[in-house]
Tab-separated table of N, CA and C in Angstrom:
chain	number	residue	atom	x	y	z
A	1235	MET	N	46.299	50.831	49.865
A	1235	MET	CA	45.759	51.771	50.777
A	1235	MET	C	45.135	51.061	51.962
A	1236	ALA	N	45.196	51.751	53.037
A	1236	ALA	CA	44.640	51.187	54.251
A	1236	ALA	C	43.159	51.406	54.274
A	1237	VAL	N	42.515	50.610	55.038
A	1237	VAL	CA	41.079	50.683	55.149
A	1237	VAL	C	40.697	52.035	55.743
A	1238	GLY	N	39.668	52.630	55.160
A	1238	GLY	CA	39.193	53.923	55.657
A	1238	GLY	C	39.907	55.084	55.035
A	1239	CYS	N	40.989	54.900	54.316
A	1239	CYS	CA	41.699	55.993	53.693
A	1239	CYS	C	41.075	56.299	52.362
A	1240	THR	N	41.268	57.461	51.875
A	1240	THR	CA	40.710	57.876	50.607
A	1240	THR	C	41.821	58.161	49.649
A	1241	SER	N	41.489	58.213	48.413
A	1241	SER	CA	42.474	58.574	47.413
A	1241	SER	C	41.899	59.681	46.588
A	1242	ASN	N	42.720	60.263	45.780
A	1242	ASN	CA	42.282	61.361	44.940
A	1242	ASN	C	41.625	60.856	43.655
A	1243	GLU	N	41.685	59.604	43.478
A	1243	GLU	CA	41.103	59.059	42.247
A	1243	GLU	C	39.592	59.048	42.368
A	1244	PRO	N	38.962	59.397	41.314
A	1244	PRO	CA	37.509	59.389	41.384
A	1244	PRO	C	37.004	57.963	41.630
A	1245	ALA	N	35.963	57.901	42.347
A	1245	ALA	CA	35.374	56.591	42.645
A	1245	ALA	C	34.755	56.013	41.379
A	1246	SER	N	34.835	54.734	41.276
A	1246	SER	CA	34.236	54.077	40.110
A	1246	SER	C	32.759	54.342	40.147
A	1247	PRO	N	32.260	54.756	39.050
A	1247	PRO	CA	30.829	55.008	39.059
A	1247	PRO	C	30.079	53.707	39.297
A	1248	LYS	N	29.053	53.800	40.085
A	1248	LYS	CA	28.232	52.623	40.348
A	1248	LYS	C	27.321	52.423	39.162
A	1249	PRO	N	27.172	51.219	38.792
A	1249	PRO	CA	26.234	51.011	37.704
A	1249	PRO	C	24.841	51.374	38.175
A	1250	PRO	N	24.065	51.949	37.299
A	1250	PRO	CA	22.741	52.342	37.730
A	1250	PRO	C	21.937	51.110	38.135
A	1251	ALA	N	21.071	51.326	39.072
A	1251	ALA	CA	20.227	50.222	39.512
A	1251	ALA	C	19.380	49.779	38.332
A	1252	THR	N	19.332	48.524	38.155
A	1252	THR	CA	18.573	48.035	37.003
A	1252	THR	C	17.378	47.241	37.476
A	1253	THR	N	16.407	47.372	36.715
A	1253	THR	CA	15.221	46.558	36.929
A	1253	THR	C	15.268	45.543	35.813
A	1254	PRO	N	14.939	44.349	36.118
A	1254	PRO	CA	14.974	43.367	35.031
A	1254	PRO	C	14.114	43.859	33.882
A	1255	ALA	N	14.658	43.694	32.706
A	1255	ALA	CA	13.932	44.135	31.521
A	1255	ALA	C	12.613	43.403	31.460
A	1256	GLN	N	11.612	44.137	31.183
A	1256	GLN	CA	10.307	43.512	31.084
A	1256	GLN	C	10.045	43.213	29.626
A	1257	THR	N	9.796	41.975	29.385
A	1257	THR	CA	9.488	41.600	28.015
A	1257	THR	C	8.066	41.099	27.999
A	1258	THR	N	7.439	41.474	26.980
A	1258	THR	CA	6.075	41.012	26.823
A	1258	THR	C	6.098	39.921	25.787
A	1259	THR	N	5.709	38.749	26.185
A	1259	THR	CA	5.635	37.669	25.214
A	1259	THR	C	4.176	37.337	25.005
A	1260	THR	N	3.886	37.213	23.782
A	1260	THR	CA	2.530	36.825	23.447
A	1260	THR	C	2.564	35.327	23.237
A	1261	ALA	N	1.731	34.650	23.926
A	1261	ALA	CA	1.679	33.203	23.748
A	1261	ALA	C	1.283	32.919	22.311
A	1262	PRO	N	1.970	31.964	21.716
A	1262	PRO	CA	1.614	31.660	20.329
A	1262	PRO	C	0.168	31.181	20.262
A	1263	GLU	N	-0.428	31.534	19.160
A	1263	GLU	CA	-1.802	31.083	18.949
A	1263	GLU	C	-1.796	29.563	18.946
A	1264	PRO	N	-2.711	28.955	19.626
A	1264	PRO	CA	-2.721	27.493	19.597
A	1264	PRO	C	-2.998	27.010	18.176
A	1265	THR	N	-2.183	26.043	17.781
A	1265	THR	CA	-2.373	25.466	16.460
A	1265	THR	C	-3.587	24.567	16.533
A	1266	PRO	N	-4.526	24.815	15.657
A	1266	PRO	CA	-5.707	23.959	15.721
A	1266	PRO	C	-5.321	22.511	15.446
A	1267	THR	N	-5.772	21.647	16.278
A	1267	THR	CA	-5.500	20.235	16.085
A	1267	THR	C	-6.414	19.751	14.977
A	1268	PRO	N	-5.798	19.179	13.940
A	1268	PRO	CA	-6.651	18.708	12.855
A	1268	PRO	C	-7.575	17.611	13.367
A	1269	THR	N	-8.751	17.663	12.888
A	1269	THR	CA	-9.709	16.635	13.264
A	1269	THR	C	-9.211	15.316	12.707
A	1270	PRO	N	-9.106	14.304	13.557
A	1270	PRO	CA	-8.604	13.038	13.034
A	1270	PRO	C	-9.524	12.535	11.925
A	1271	ALA	N	-8.886	11.942	10.948
A	1271	ALA	CA	-9.649	11.409	9.816
A	1271	ALA	C	-10.595	10.333	10.325
A	1272	ASP	N	-11.664	10.182	9.613
A	1272	ASP	CA	-12.615	9.136	9.932
A	1272	ASP	C	-11.873	7.800	9.873
A	1273	PRO	N	-11.857	7.031	10.964
A	1273	PRO	CA	-11.108	5.772	10.971
A	1273	PRO	C	-11.515	4.823	9.850
A	1274	ALA	N	-12.789	4.801	9.505
A	1274	ALA	CA	-13.230	3.909	8.427
A	1274	ALA	C	-12.634	4.355	7.095
A	1275	GLU	N	-12.606	5.663	6.849
A	1275	GLU	CA	-12.026	6.167	5.592
A	1275	GLU	C	-10.527	5.904	5.544
A	1276	ALA	N	-9.852	6.101	6.673
A	1276	ALA	CA	-8.412	5.832	6.729
A	1276	ALA	C	-8.146	4.352	6.467
A	1277	ALA	N	-8.935	3.477	7.061
A	1277	ALA	CA	-8.769	2.035	6.854
A	1277	ALA	C	-8.991	1.664	5.392
A	1278	LYS	N	-10.006	2.260	4.784
A	1278	LYS	CA	-10.282	1.978	3.372
A	1278	LYS	C	-9.104	2.391	2.496
A	1279	LYS	N	-8.544	3.576	2.763
A	1279	LYS	CA	-7.399	4.054	1.968
A	1279	LYS	C	-6.200	3.125	2.130
A	1280	GLU	N	-5.933	2.696	3.364
A	1280	GLU	CA	-4.811	1.789	3.608
A	1280	GLU	C	-5.035	0.451	2.915
A	1281	ALA	N	-6.253	-0.054	2.996
A	1281	ALA	CA	-6.567	-1.337	2.366
A	1281	ALA	C	-6.407	-1.251	0.845
A	1282	ILE	N	-6.865	-0.159	0.257
A	1282	ILE	CA	-6.728	0.018	-1.195
A	1282	ILE	C	-5.255	0.118	-1.582
A	1283	ALA	N	-4.456	0.829	-0.794
A	1283	ALA	CA	-3.019	0.928	-1.085
A	1283	ALA	C	-2.370	-0.462	-1.054
A	1284	THR	N	-2.756	-1.274	-0.081
A	1284	THR	CA	-2.235	-2.640	0.005
A	1284	THR	C	-2.668	-3.452	-1.213
A	1285	TYR	N	-3.923	-3.304	-1.585
A	1285	TYR	CA	-4.471	-4.019	-2.737
A	1285	TYR	C	-3.694	-3.679	-4.015
A	1286	LEU	N	-3.422	-2.409	-4.225
A	1286	LEU	CA	-2.663	-1.992	-5.410
A	1286	LEU	C	-1.237	-2.547	-5.364
A	1287	SER	N	-0.614	-2.516	-4.194
A	1287	SER	CA	0.738	-3.074	-4.046
A	1287	SER	C	0.728	-4.580	-4.305
A	1288	HIS	N	-0.301	-5.239	-3.848
A	1288	HIS	CA	-0.452	-6.680	-4.086
A	1288	HIS	C	-0.394	-6.981	-5.586
A	1289	TRP	N	-1.116	-6.199	-6.381
A	1289	TRP	CA	-1.123	-6.463	-7.814
A	1289	TRP	C	0.210	-6.185	-8.479
A	1290	ARG	N	0.994	-5.232	-7.949
A	1290	ARG	CA	2.347	-5.009	-8.494
A	1290	ARG	C	3.213	-6.242	-8.229
A	1291	GLU	N	3.018	-6.864	-7.061
A	1291	GLU	CA	3.785	-8.062	-6.729
A	1291	GLU	C	3.326	-9.260	-7.566
A	1292	VAL	N	2.044	-9.340	-7.862
A	1292	VAL	CA	1.528	-10.405	-8.736
A	1292	VAL	C	2.175	-10.278	-10.118
A	1293	GLU	N	2.249	-9.072	-10.642
A	1293	GLU	CA	2.904	-8.853	-11.941
A	1293	GLU	C	4.327	-9.406	-11.924
A	1294	LYS	N	5.074	-9.069	-10.868
A	1294	LYS	CA	6.471	-9.521	-10.757
A	1294	LYS	C	6.547	-11.047	-10.722
A	1295	ARG	N	5.650	-11.673	-9.959
A	1295	ARG	CA	5.682	-13.133	-9.817
A	1295	ARG	C	5.419	-13.813	-11.163
A	1296	TYR	N	4.433	-13.361	-11.906
A	1296	TYR	CA	4.110	-13.975	-13.197
A	1296	TYR	C	5.185	-13.694	-14.247
A	1297	ALA	N	5.906	-12.609	-14.115
A	1297	ALA	CA	6.936	-12.261	-15.096
A	1297	ALA	C	8.226	-13.051	-14.897
A	1298	ASP	N	8.397	-13.638	-13.728
A	1298	ASP	CA	9.637	-14.343	-13.389
A	1298	ASP	C	9.432	-15.851	-13.400
A	1299	LYS	N	10.046	-16.513	-14.378
A	1299	LYS	CA	9.830	-17.958	-14.509
A	1299	LYS	C	10.415	-18.765	-13.357
A	1300	THR	N	11.205	-18.146	-12.475
A	1300	THR	CA	11.753	-18.874	-11.324
A	1300	THR	C	10.783	-18.889	-10.136
A	1301	ASP	N	9.683	-18.178	-10.244
A	1301	ASP	CA	8.677	-18.096	-9.177
A	1301	ASP	C	9.199	-17.455	-7.893
A	1302	LYS	N	10.224	-16.635	-7.989
A	1302	LYS	CA	10.788	-16.034	-6.790
A	1302	LYS	C	10.597	-14.517	-6.717
A	1303	ALA	N	10.284	-13.891	-7.823
A	1303	ALA	CA	10.215	-12.424	-7.857
A	1303	ALA	C	9.028	-11.910	-7.053
A	1304	GLY	N	9.195	-10.713	-6.589
A	1304	GLY	CA	8.115	-10.045	-5.863
A	1304	GLY	C	8.098	-10.420	-4.395
A	1305	ASP	N	7.484	-9.554	-3.631
A	1305	ASP	CA	7.351	-9.756	-2.187
A	1305	ASP	C	5.875	-10.012	-1.890
A	1306	LEU	N	5.368	-11.074	-2.471
A	1306	LEU	CA	3.954	-11.392	-2.379
A	1306	LEU	C	3.479	-11.530	-0.932
A	1307	LYS	N	4.293	-12.151	-0.084
A	1307	LYS	CA	3.900	-12.392	1.312
A	1307	LYS	C	3.699	-11.104	2.103
A	1308	LYS	N	4.264	-10.021	1.618
A	1308	LYS	CA	4.094	-8.735	2.306
A	1308	LYS	C	2.664	-8.210	2.139
A	1309	TYR	N	2.033	-8.536	1.018
A	1309	TYR	CA	0.725	-7.967	0.702
A	1309	TYR	C	-0.404	-8.987	0.578
A	1310	ALA	N	-0.084	-10.265	0.628
A	1310	ALA	CA	-1.121	-11.289	0.468
A	1310	ALA	C	-0.927	-12.387	1.498
A	1311	ALA	N	-2.020	-13.062	1.804
A	1311	ALA	CA	-2.000	-14.191	2.728
A	1311	ALA	C	-3.176	-15.087	2.381
A	1312	ALA	N	-3.223	-16.209	3.049
A	1312	ALA	CA	-4.353	-17.118	2.929
A	1312	ALA	C	-4.594	-17.513	1.468
A	1313	VAL	N	-5.844	-17.541	1.068
A	1313	VAL	CA	-6.227	-18.011	-0.267
A	1313	VAL	C	-5.593	-17.161	-1.367
A	1314	ALA	N	-5.552	-15.854	-1.195
A	1314	ALA	CA	-4.992	-14.982	-2.244
A	1314	ALA	C	-3.527	-15.316	-2.522
A	1315	GLN	N	-2.763	-15.497	-1.475
A	1315	GLN	CA	-1.344	-15.831	-1.646
A	1315	GLN	C	-1.205	-17.216	-2.285
A	1316	TYR	N	-1.934	-18.167	-1.770
A	1316	TYR	CA	-1.866	-19.539	-2.283
A	1316	TYR	C	-2.212	-19.580	-3.775
A	1317	GLN	N	-3.289	-18.909	-4.165
A	1317	GLN	CA	-3.720	-18.934	-5.569
A	1317	GLN	C	-2.661	-18.353	-6.490
A	1318	VAL	N	-2.089	-17.227	-6.107
A	1318	VAL	CA	-1.072	-16.618	-6.964
A	1318	VAL	C	0.143	-17.523	-7.067
A	1319	GLU	N	0.609	-18.039	-5.936
A	1319	GLU	CA	1.792	-18.906	-5.972
A	1319	GLU	C	1.542	-20.156	-6.815
A	1320	ARG	N	0.382	-20.802	-6.615
A	1320	ARG	CA	0.042	-22.022	-7.361
A	1320	ARG	C	-0.135	-21.726	-8.848
A	1321	ASP	N	-0.927	-20.697	-9.159
A	1321	ASP	CA	-1.218	-20.394	-10.562
A	1321	ASP	C	0.020	-19.925	-11.315
A	1322	ALA	N	0.857	-19.136	-10.672
A	1322	ALA	CA	2.085	-18.677	-11.337
A	1322	ALA	C	3.013	-19.856	-11.601
A	1323	LYS	N	3.105	-20.762	-10.647
A	1323	LYS	CA	3.961	-21.942	-10.826
A	1323	LYS	C	3.451	-22.797	-11.992
A	1324	ASP	N	2.143	-23.034	-12.052
A	1324	ASP	CA	1.558	-23.802	-13.176
A	1324	ASP	C	1.795	-23.097	-14.507
A	1325	PHE	N	1.643	-21.798	-14.503
A	1325	PHE	CA	1.853	-20.954	-15.682
A	1325	PHE	C	3.289	-21.120	-16.184
A	1326	HIS	N	4.235	-21.062	-15.254
A	1326	HIS	CA	5.649	-21.159	-15.620
A	1326	HIS	C	6.023	-22.569	-16.073
A	1327	LYS	N	5.377	-23.589	-15.510
A	1327	LYS	CA	5.641	-24.967	-15.951
A	1327	LYS	C	5.261	-25.149	-17.411
A	1328	LYS	N	4.320	-24.352	-17.883
A	1328	LYS	CA	3.907	-24.398	-19.287
A	1328	LYS	C	4.824	-23.559	-20.172
A	1329	GLY	N	5.864	-22.976	-19.570
A	1329	GLY	CA	6.815	-22.174	-20.339
A	1329	GLY	C	6.325	-20.770	-20.631
A	1330	LEU	N	5.408	-20.263	-19.806
A	1330	LEU	CA	4.834	-18.939	-20.041
A	1330	LEU	C	5.264	-17.945	-18.975
A	1331	VAL	N	5.375	-16.690	-19.378
A	1331	VAL	CA	5.597	-15.562	-18.472
A	1331	VAL	C	4.767	-14.396	-19.004
A	1332	THR	N	4.706	-13.341	-18.213
A	1332	THR	CA	3.968	-12.160	-18.666
A	1332	THR	C	4.907	-10.970	-18.790
A	1333	THR	N	4.486	-10.039	-19.622
A	1333	THR	CA	5.155	-8.750	-19.734
A	1333	THR	C	4.077	-7.681	-19.637
A	1334	GLY	N	4.473	-6.480	-19.342
A	1334	GLY	CA	3.501	-5.394	-19.279
A	1334	GLY	C	2.905	-5.248	-17.894
A	1335	ASN	N	1.790	-4.564	-17.851
A	1335	ASN	CA	1.190	-4.212	-16.571
A	1335	ASN	C	-0.282	-4.557	-16.495
A	1336	ILE	N	-0.691	-4.799	-15.268
A	1336	ILE	CA	-2.108	-4.936	-14.936
A	1336	ILE	C	-2.579	-3.533	-14.575
A	1337	ILE	N	-3.735	-3.161	-15.042
A	1337	ILE	CA	-4.292	-1.863	-14.666
A	1337	ILE	C	-5.471	-2.135	-13.734
A	1338	VAL	N	-5.341	-1.642	-12.524
A	1338	VAL	CA	-6.410	-1.808	-11.539
A	1338	VAL	C	-7.221	-0.517	-11.574
A	1339	GLY	N	-8.376	-0.593	-12.212
A	1339	GLY	CA	-9.190	0.600	-12.397
A	1339	GLY	C	-10.216	0.795	-11.298
A	1340	ASN	N	-10.313	2.013	-10.843
A	1340	ASN	CA	-11.333	2.432	-9.895
A	1340	ASN	C	-11.495	1.523	-8.672
A	1341	PRO	N	-10.392	1.259	-7.951
A	1341	PRO	CA	-10.556	0.442	-6.752
A	1341	PRO	C	-11.403	1.201	-5.726
A	1342	THR	N	-12.464	0.566	-5.286
A	1342	THR	CA	-13.416	1.210	-4.381
A	1342	THR	C	-13.710	0.290	-3.206
A	1343	ALA	N	-13.584	0.830	-2.012
A	1343	ALA	CA	-13.953	0.062	-0.833
A	1343	ALA	C	-15.475	0.051	-0.750
A	1344	ILE	N	-16.052	-1.127	-0.890
A	1344	ILE	CA	-17.514	-1.217	-0.888
A	1344	ILE	C	-18.062	-1.540	0.497
A	1345	SER	N	-17.187	-1.966	1.393
A	1345	SER	CA	-17.606	-2.146	2.783
A	1345	SER	C	-16.377	-2.177	3.678
A	1346	ALA	N	-16.605	-1.843	4.931
A	1346	ALA	CA	-15.531	-1.893	5.933
A	1346	ALA	C	-16.156	-2.327	7.251
A	1347	ASP	N	-15.583	-3.351	7.826
A	1347	ASP	CA	-16.036	-3.827	9.131
A	1347	ASP	C	-14.824	-3.772	10.048
A	1348	LEU	N	-14.712	-2.667	10.768
A	1348	LEU	CA	-13.548	-2.446	11.613
A	1348	LEU	C	-13.767	-2.892	13.049
A	1349	ASP	N	-14.974	-3.290	13.369
A	1349	ASP	CA	-15.287	-3.702	14.738
A	1349	ASP	C	-15.046	-5.186	14.974
A	1350	ARG	N	-14.635	-5.897	13.970
A	1350	ARG	CA	-14.313	-7.321	14.114
A	1350	ARG	C	-12.968	-7.462	14.818
A	1351	LYS	N	-12.685	-8.663	15.286
A	1351	LYS	CA	-11.375	-8.929	15.889
A	1351	LYS	C	-10.276	-8.647	14.856
A	1352	VAL	N	-10.539	-9.033	13.615
A	1352	VAL	CA	-9.620	-8.753	12.505
A	1352	VAL	C	-10.367	-7.832	11.547
A	1353	PRO	N	-10.027	-6.524	11.552
A	1353	PRO	CA	-10.737	-5.582	10.683
A	1353	PRO	C	-10.661	-6.010	9.212
A	1354	LYS	N	-11.744	-5.723	8.484
A	1354	LYS	CA	-11.855	-6.185	7.094
A	1354	LYS	C	-12.431	-5.084	6.223
A	1355	VAL	N	-11.880	-4.988	5.005
A	1355	VAL	CA	-12.397	-4.082	3.979
A	1355	VAL	C	-12.587	-4.913	2.713
A	1356	VAL	N	-13.718	-4.726	2.050
A	1356	VAL	CA	-13.980	-5.395	0.779
A	1356	VAL	C	-13.861	-4.344	-0.322
A	1357	ILE	N	-13.114	-4.690	-1.359
A	1357	ILE	CA	-12.807	-3.765	-2.453
A	1357	ILE	C	-13.333	-4.340	-3.763
A	1358	SER	N	-13.879	-3.473	-4.592
A	1358	SER	CA	-14.275	-3.846	-5.942
A	1358	SER	C	-13.457	-2.989	-6.903
A	1359	SER	N	-13.013	-3.598	-7.994
A	1359	SER	CA	-12.258	-2.824	-8.983
A	1359	SER	C	-12.469	-3.427	-10.358
A	1360	CYS	N	-11.980	-2.706	-11.352
A	1360	CYS	CA	-12.012	-3.183	-12.724
A	1360	CYS	C	-10.588	-3.613	-13.088
A	1361	MET	N	-10.415	-4.899	-13.254
A	1361	MET	CA	-9.102	-5.440	-13.602
A	1361	MET	C	-8.961	-5.394	-15.113
A	1362	ASP	N	-7.959	-4.670	-15.584
A	1362	ASP	CA	-7.719	-4.519	-17.014
A	1362	ASP	C	-6.388	-5.179	-17.337
A	1363	ILE	N	-6.449	-6.293	-18.070
A	1363	ILE	CA	-5.224	-7.020	-18.402
A	1363	ILE	C	-4.855	-6.881	-19.878
A	1364	THR	N	-5.378	-5.844	-20.521
A	1364	THR	CA	-5.079	-5.651	-21.947
A	1364	THR	C	-3.603	-5.336	-22.182
A	1365	GLN	N	-2.918	-4.791	-21.195
A	1365	GLN	CA	-1.501	-4.447	-21.343
A	1365	GLN	C	-0.584	-5.501	-20.725
A	1366	TRP	N	-1.169	-6.574	-20.229
A	1366	TRP	CA	-0.425	-7.653	-19.571
A	1366	TRP	C	-0.400	-8.826	-20.534
A	1367	GLN	N	0.708	-8.990	-21.219
A	1367	GLN	CA	0.791	-9.965	-22.305
A	1367	GLN	C	1.425	-11.276	-21.849
A	1368	THR	N	0.862	-12.358	-22.302
A	1368	THR	CA	1.413	-13.685	-22.008
A	1368	THR	C	2.285	-14.101	-23.179
A	1369	ILE	N	3.535	-14.467	-22.847
A	1369	ILE	CA	4.479	-14.868	-23.892
A	1369	ILE	C	5.163	-16.183	-23.491
A	1370	HIS	N	5.751	-16.842	-24.485
A	1370	HIS	CA	6.550	-18.044	-24.226
A	1370	HIS	C	7.913	-17.576	-23.724
A	1371	SER	N	8.314	-18.107	-22.580
A	1371	SER	CA	9.570	-17.635	-21.974
A	1371	SER	C	10.794	-17.990	-22.818
A	1372	ASP	N	10.752	-19.064	-23.592
A	1372	ASP	CA	11.920	-19.441	-24.384
A	1372	ASP	C	12.033	-18.661	-25.688
A	1373	THR	N	10.914	-18.239	-26.274
A	1373	THR	CA	10.968	-17.553	-27.573
A	1373	THR	C	10.578	-16.077	-27.496
A	1374	GLY	N	9.838	-15.711	-26.462
A	1374	GLY	CA	9.364	-14.337	-26.365
A	1374	GLY	C	8.164	-14.061	-27.260
A	1375	LYS	N	7.673	-15.103	-27.917
A	1375	LYS	CA	6.522	-14.935	-28.806
A	1375	LYS	C	5.224	-15.006	-28.008
A	1376	PRO	N	4.210	-14.254	-28.453
A	1376	PRO	CA	2.923	-14.266	-27.748
A	1376	PRO	C	2.313	-15.668	-27.704
A	1377	ALA	N	1.727	-15.968	-26.570
A	1377	ALA	CA	1.032	-17.254	-26.411
A	1377	ALA	C	-0.373	-17.128	-26.968
A	1378	THR	N	-0.896	-18.230	-27.448
A	1378	THR	CA	-2.272	-18.259	-27.928
A	1378	THR	C	-3.185	-18.435	-26.725
A	1379	LEU	N	-4.137	-17.526	-26.584
A	1379	LEU	CA	-5.063	-17.554	-25.453
A	1379	LEU	C	-6.491	-17.584	-25.989
A	1380	PRO	N	-7.435	-18.038	-25.194
A	1380	PRO	CA	-8.830	-18.082	-25.661
A	1380	PRO	C	-9.312	-16.704	-26.117
A	1381	ALA	N	-9.954	-16.676	-27.254
A	1381	ALA	CA	-10.444	-15.418	-27.816
A	1381	ALA	C	-11.577	-14.821	-26.987
A	1382	ASN	N	-12.295	-15.652	-26.269
A	1382	ASN	CA	-13.459	-15.162	-25.522
A	1382	ASN	C	-13.141	-14.785	-24.073
A	1383	ARG	N	-11.900	-14.754	-23.695
A	1383	ARG	CA	-11.572	-14.413	-22.302
A	1383	ARG	C	-11.816	-12.930	-22.039
A	1384	LEU	N	-12.197	-12.643	-20.825
A	1384	LEU	CA	-12.421	-11.243	-20.436
A	1384	LEU	C	-11.085	-10.555	-20.208
A	1385	LEU	N	-10.932	-9.394	-20.817
A	1385	LEU	CA	-9.711	-8.623	-20.635
A	1385	LEU	C	-9.892	-7.468	-19.646
A	1386	ARG	N	-11.145	-7.107	-19.424
A	1386	ARG	CA	-11.506	-6.098	-18.412
A	1386	ARG	C	-12.689	-6.683	-17.640
A	1387	TYR	N	-12.468	-6.946	-16.365
A	1387	TYR	CA	-13.525	-7.598	-15.595
A	1387	TYR	C	-13.552	-7.076	-14.156
A	1388	VAL	N	-14.697	-7.234	-13.537
A	1388	VAL	CA	-14.886	-6.817	-12.151
A	1388	VAL	C	-14.264	-7.879	-11.251
A	1389	ILE	N	-13.533	-7.410	-10.262
A	1389	ILE	CA	-12.941	-8.311	-9.276
A	1389	ILE	C	-13.245	-7.769	-7.889
A	1390	LYS	N	-13.535	-8.660	-6.994
A	1390	LYS	CA	-13.816	-8.284	-5.607
A	1390	LYS	C	-12.722	-8.896	-4.741
A	1391	ALA	N	-12.183	-8.098	-3.846
A	1391	ALA	CA	-11.109	-8.573	-2.972
A	1391	ALA	C	-11.457	-8.306	-1.518
A	1392	THR	N	-11.002	-9.201	-0.671
A	1392	THR	CA	-11.148	-9.022	0.769
A	1392	THR	C	-9.759	-8.747	1.331
A	1393	VAL	N	-9.656	-7.662	2.083
A	1393	VAL	CA	-8.387	-7.240	2.673
A	1393	VAL	C	-8.601	-7.161	4.180
A	1394	GLU	N	-7.703	-7.793	4.938
A	1394	GLU	CA	-7.816	-7.773	6.397
A	1394	GLU	C	-6.579	-7.152	7.020
A	1395	LYS	N	-6.768	-6.607	8.211
A	1395	LYS	CA	-5.640	-6.023	8.938
A	1395	LYS	C	-5.123	-7.029	9.955
A	1396	TRP	N	-3.984	-7.620	9.613
A	1396	TRP	CA	-3.331	-8.595	10.476
A	1396	TRP	C	-2.263	-7.878	11.283
A	1397	ASP	N	-1.554	-8.611	12.133
A	1397	ASP	CA	-0.477	-8.006	12.929
A	1397	ASP	C	0.562	-7.327	12.042
A	1398	LYS	N	0.835	-7.916	10.882
A	1398	LYS	CA	1.854	-7.359	9.983
A	1398	LYS	C	1.314	-6.219	9.128
A	1399	GLY	N	0.042	-5.926	9.243
A	1399	GLY	CA	-0.581	-4.855	8.459
A	1399	GLY	C	-1.689	-5.410	7.592
A	1400	TRP	N	-2.151	-4.602	6.648
A	1400	TRP	CA	-3.224	-5.009	5.748
A	1400	TRP	C	-2.701	-6.032	4.759
A	1401	VAL	N	-3.491	-7.081	4.509
A	1401	VAL	CA	-3.127	-8.106	3.531
A	1401	VAL	C	-4.372	-8.525	2.749
A	1402	VAL	N	-4.163	-8.803	1.477
A	1402	VAL	CA	-5.243	-9.321	0.634
A	1402	VAL	C	-5.372	-10.800	0.969
A	1403	ILE	N	-6.579	-11.213	1.334
A	1403	ILE	CA	-6.768	-12.641	1.653
A	1403	ILE	C	-7.591	-13.360	0.593
A	1404	ALA	N	-8.297	-12.622	-0.249
A	1404	ALA	CA	-9.083	-13.253	-1.314
A	1404	ALA	C	-9.275	-12.282	-2.472
A	1405	ASP	N	-9.170	-12.818	-3.680
A	1405	ASP	CA	-9.469	-12.099	-4.927
A	1405	ASP	C	-10.478	-12.958	-5.664
A	1406	GLU	N	-11.604	-12.378	-6.001
A	1406	GLU	CA	-12.642	-13.162	-6.658
A	1406	GLU	C	-13.126	-12.463	-7.919
A	1407	PRO	N	-12.680	-12.923	-9.102
A	1407	PRO	CA	-13.229	-12.380	-10.335
A	1407	PRO	C	-14.738	-12.608	-10.350
A	1408	GLN	N	-15.481	-11.615	-10.785
A	1408	GLN	CA	-16.945	-11.695	-10.736
A	1408	GLN	C	-17.569	-12.165	-12.053
A	1409	GLY	N	-16.722	-12.424	-13.076
A	1409	GLY	CA	-17.247	-12.926	-14.344
A	1409	GLY	C	-18.041	-11.900	-15.138
A	1410	LYS	N	-17.865	-10.603	-14.790
A	1410	LYS	CA	-18.596	-9.530	-15.485
A	1410	LYS	C	-17.607	-8.551	-16.100
A	1411	LYS	N	-17.949	-8.065	-17.284
A	1411	LYS	CA	-17.142	-7.021	-17.919
A	1411	LYS	C	-17.264	-5.722	-17.140
A	1412	CYS	N	-16.252	-4.903	-17.265
A	1412	CYS	CA	-16.332	-3.546	-16.706
A	1412	CYS	C	-15.811	-2.543	-17.708
């Protein structure tokens, strides 16, 4: 059809004018930001977790006569690492290994000094070695040990936060029953 001409066909209905749909959105309620944990308490918990992991690695080291088991360096350094490595090696030279578990009872952070260049937490616990048996590696028979040795004793440990994380740097048996 030419411009300006009409046809008998009905005109296409125009779509009704629309207004953009109005939606009401309610802003979500702000989620309350949890109050950050007390840094000293968080540090104590992390240090205790490291301390417990350290003792699992000590168990592995003493149980393996090759002196290679466990990831001791992940959880210990300095004097603590040296003592375990030296003592386990001497233990194994005598033909001894351990079986069973060490029970670390009631590990408690007794102090935390987080303002030092290297943050430090001191932990006290009750070391229970009644389930940690010393045996001869060649026969599997129990070793004879002093009858008067302490099987449950207080131990104090120093744990520091190094670049690699928390590490036990010292374990000091206190010579007291618990």
